[in-house]
PDB file of C-alpha atoms in Angstrom:
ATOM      1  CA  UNK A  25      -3.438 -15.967  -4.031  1.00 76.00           C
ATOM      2  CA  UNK A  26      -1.732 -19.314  -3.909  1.00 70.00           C
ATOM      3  CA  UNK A  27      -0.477 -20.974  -6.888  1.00 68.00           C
ATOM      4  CA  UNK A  28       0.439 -24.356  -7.576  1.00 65.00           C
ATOM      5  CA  UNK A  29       0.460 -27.006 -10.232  1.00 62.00           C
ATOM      6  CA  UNK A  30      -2.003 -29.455  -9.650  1.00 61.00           C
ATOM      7  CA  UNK A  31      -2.881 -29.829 -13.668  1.00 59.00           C
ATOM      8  CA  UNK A  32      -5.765 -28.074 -13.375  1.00 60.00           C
ATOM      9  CA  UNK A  33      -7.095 -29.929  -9.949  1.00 60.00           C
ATOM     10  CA  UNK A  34      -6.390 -33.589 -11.365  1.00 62.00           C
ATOM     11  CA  UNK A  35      -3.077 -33.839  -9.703  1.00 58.00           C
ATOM     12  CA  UNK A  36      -3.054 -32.403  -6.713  1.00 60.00           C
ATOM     13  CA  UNK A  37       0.298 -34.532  -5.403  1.00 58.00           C
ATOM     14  CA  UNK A  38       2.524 -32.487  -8.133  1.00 56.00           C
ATOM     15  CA  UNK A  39       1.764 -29.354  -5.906  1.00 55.00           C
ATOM     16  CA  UNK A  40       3.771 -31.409  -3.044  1.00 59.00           C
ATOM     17  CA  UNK A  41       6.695 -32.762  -4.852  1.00 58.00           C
ATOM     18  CA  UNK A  42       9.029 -30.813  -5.237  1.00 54.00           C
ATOM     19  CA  UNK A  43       7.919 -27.485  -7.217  1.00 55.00           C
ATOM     20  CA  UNK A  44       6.188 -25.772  -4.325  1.00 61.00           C
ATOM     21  CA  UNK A  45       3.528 -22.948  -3.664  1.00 65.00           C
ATOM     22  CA  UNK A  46       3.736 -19.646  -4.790  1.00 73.00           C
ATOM     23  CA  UNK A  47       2.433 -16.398  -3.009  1.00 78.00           C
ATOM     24  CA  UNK A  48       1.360 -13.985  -4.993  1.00 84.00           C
ATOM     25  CA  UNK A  49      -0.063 -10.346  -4.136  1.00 87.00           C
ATOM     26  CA  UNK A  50      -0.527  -7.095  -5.464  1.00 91.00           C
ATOM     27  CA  UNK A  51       2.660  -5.345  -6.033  1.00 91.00           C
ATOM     28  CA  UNK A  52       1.364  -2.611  -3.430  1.00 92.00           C
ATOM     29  CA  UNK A  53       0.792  -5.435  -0.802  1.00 88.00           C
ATOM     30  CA  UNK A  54       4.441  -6.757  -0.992  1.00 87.00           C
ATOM     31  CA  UNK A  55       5.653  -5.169   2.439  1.00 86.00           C
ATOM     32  CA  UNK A  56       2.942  -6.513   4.394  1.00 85.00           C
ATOM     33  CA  UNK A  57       2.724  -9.491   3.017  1.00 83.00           C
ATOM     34  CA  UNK A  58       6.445 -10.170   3.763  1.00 81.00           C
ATOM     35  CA  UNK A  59       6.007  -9.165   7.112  1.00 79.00           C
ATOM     36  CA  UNK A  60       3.070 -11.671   7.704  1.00 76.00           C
ATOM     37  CA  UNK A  61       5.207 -14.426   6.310  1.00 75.00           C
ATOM     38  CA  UNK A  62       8.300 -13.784   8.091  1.00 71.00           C
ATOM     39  CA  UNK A  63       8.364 -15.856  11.314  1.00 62.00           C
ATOM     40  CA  UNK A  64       7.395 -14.446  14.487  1.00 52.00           C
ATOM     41  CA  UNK A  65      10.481 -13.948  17.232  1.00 56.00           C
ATOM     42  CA  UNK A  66      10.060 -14.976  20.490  1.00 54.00           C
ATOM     43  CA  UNK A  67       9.787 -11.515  21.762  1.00 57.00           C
ATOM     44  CA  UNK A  68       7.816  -9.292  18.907  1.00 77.00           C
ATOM     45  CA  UNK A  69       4.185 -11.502  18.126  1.00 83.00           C
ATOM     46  CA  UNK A  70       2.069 -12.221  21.038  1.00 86.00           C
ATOM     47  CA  UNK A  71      -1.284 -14.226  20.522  1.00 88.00           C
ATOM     48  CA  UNK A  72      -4.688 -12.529  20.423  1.00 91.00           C
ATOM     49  CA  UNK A  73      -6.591 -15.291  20.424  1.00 90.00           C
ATOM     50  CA  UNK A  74      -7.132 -19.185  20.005  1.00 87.00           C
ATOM     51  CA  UNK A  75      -9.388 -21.045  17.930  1.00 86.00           C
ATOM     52  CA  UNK A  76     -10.641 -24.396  17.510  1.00 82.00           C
ATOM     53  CA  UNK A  77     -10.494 -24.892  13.811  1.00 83.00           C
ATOM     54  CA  UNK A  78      -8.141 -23.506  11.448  1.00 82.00           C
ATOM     55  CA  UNK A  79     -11.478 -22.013   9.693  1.00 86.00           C
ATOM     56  CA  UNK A  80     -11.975 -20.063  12.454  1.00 89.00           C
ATOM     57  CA  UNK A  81      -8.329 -18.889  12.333  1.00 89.00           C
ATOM     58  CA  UNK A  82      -8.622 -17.867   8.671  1.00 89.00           C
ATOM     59  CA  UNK A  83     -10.995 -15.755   9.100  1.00 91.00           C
ATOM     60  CA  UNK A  84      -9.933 -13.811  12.317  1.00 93.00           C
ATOM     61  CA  UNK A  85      -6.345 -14.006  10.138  1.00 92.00           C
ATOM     62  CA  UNK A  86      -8.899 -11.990   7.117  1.00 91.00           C
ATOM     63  CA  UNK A  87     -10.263 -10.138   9.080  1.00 93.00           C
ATOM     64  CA  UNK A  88      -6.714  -8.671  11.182  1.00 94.00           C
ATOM     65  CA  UNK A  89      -5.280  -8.243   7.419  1.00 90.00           C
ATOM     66  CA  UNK A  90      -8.539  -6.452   5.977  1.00 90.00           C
ATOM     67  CA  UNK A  91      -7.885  -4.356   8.664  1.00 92.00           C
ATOM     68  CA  UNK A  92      -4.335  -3.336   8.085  1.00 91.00           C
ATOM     69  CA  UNK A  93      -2.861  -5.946  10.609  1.00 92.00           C
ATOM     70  CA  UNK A  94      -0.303  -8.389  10.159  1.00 90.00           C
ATOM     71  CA  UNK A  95      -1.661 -11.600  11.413  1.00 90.00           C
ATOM     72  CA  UNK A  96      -0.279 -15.178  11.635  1.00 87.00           C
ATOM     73  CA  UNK A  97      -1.878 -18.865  12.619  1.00 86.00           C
ATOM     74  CA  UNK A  98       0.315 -20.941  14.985  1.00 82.00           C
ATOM     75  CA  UNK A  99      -1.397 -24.688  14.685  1.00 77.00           C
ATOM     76  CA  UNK A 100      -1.080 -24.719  18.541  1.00 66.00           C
ATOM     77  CA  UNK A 101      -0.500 -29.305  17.843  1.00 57.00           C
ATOM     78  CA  UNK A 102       2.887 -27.796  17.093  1.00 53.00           C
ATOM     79  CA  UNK A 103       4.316 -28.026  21.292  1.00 50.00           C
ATOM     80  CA  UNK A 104       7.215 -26.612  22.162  1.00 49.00           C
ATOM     81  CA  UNK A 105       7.248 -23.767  19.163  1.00 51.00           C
ATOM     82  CA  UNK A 106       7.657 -20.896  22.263  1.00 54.00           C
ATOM     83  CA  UNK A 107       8.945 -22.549  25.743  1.00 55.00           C
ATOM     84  CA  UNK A 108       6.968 -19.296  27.587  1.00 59.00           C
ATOM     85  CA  UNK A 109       3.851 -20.210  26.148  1.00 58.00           C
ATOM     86  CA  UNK A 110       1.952 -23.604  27.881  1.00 58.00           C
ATOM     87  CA  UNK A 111       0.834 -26.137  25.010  1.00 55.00           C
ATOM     88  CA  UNK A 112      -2.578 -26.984  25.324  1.00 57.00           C
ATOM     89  CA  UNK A 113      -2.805 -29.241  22.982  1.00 58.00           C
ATOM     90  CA  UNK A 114      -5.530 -28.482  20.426  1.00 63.00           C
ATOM     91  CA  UNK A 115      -6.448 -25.005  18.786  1.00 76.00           C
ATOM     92  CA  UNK A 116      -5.094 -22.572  16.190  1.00 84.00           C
ATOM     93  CA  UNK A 117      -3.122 -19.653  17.980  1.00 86.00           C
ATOM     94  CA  UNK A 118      -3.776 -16.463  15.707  1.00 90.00           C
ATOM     95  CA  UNK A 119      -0.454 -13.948  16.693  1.00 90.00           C
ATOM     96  CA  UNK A 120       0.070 -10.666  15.761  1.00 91.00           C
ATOM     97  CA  UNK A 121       3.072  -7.763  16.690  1.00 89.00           C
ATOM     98  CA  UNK A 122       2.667  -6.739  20.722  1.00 88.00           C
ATOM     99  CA  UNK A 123       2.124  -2.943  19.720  1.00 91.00           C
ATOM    100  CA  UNK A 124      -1.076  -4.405  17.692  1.00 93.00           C
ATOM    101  CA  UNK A 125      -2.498  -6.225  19.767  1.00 93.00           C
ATOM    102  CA  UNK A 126      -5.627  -3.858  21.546  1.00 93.00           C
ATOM    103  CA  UNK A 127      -6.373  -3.057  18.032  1.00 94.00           C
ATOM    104  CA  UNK A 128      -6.370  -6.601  16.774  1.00 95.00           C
ATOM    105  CA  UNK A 129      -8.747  -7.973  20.023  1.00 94.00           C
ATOM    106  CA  UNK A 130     -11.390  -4.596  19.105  1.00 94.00           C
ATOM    107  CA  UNK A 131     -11.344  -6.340  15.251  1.00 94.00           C
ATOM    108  CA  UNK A 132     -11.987  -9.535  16.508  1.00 93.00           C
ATOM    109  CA  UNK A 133     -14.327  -8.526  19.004  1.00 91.00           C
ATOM    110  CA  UNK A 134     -16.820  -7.471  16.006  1.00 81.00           C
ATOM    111  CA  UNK A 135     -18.813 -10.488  15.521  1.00 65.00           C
ATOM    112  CA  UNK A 136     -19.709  -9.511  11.672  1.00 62.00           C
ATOM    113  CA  UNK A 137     -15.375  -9.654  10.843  1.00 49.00           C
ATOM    114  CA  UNK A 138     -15.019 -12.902  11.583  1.00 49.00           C
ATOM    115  CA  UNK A 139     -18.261 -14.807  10.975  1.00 50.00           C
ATOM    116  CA  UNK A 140     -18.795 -17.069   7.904  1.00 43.00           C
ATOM    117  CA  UNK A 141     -20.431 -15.555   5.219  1.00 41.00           C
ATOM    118  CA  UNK A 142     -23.054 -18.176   3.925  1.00 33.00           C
TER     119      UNK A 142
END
């Protein structure tokens, strides 16, 4: 969950000046959710997949953490965060560890993970 002050939804600006988000998670969630927040090095997250609207990317991000995986979203606008990797220029990159990545494609391969639920 994300918390922020924003006066109960009337003032959504005091979220942005100056007092921040917080992250909160279950206790028993802690690890992984520090490792899913802890920026990727150059060598260790590879992407799995790009999508073209970060609503897509949430929910392949879900659907990698329902599943045990530590996923992040790379807003792919961003150029030049990884010289190896070409920019092209629109997109969400969703990255996970390179020993998780077969795993991670099979989740998002499942059409029911990582469609909206309406």
């Amino acid at each position: 969950m994300i918390q922020a002050d924003t006066a109960g939804g009337m003032r959504q600006h005091l979220a942005w000046s100056g007092v921040g988000f917080r992250v909160l998670v279950c206790e028993e969630d802690a690890a992984m959710a520090r490792d899913v927040l802890k920026p990727p090095s150059d060598t260790d997250h590879v992407i799995v997949r790009t999508f073209a609207t970060q609503d897509e990317a949430d929910r392949a991000q879900g659907a990698l953490l329902s599943a045990g995986i530590p996923a992040m979203i790379q807003d792919d606008s961003a150029g030049g965060w990884r010289p190896d990797v070409p920019w092209s220029g629109s997109g969400f990159r969703v990255l996970v560890h390179q020993e998780d990545v077969a795993t991670a494609r099979h989740v998002l391969d499942r059409p029911d993970e990582t469609s909206a639920k309406t």
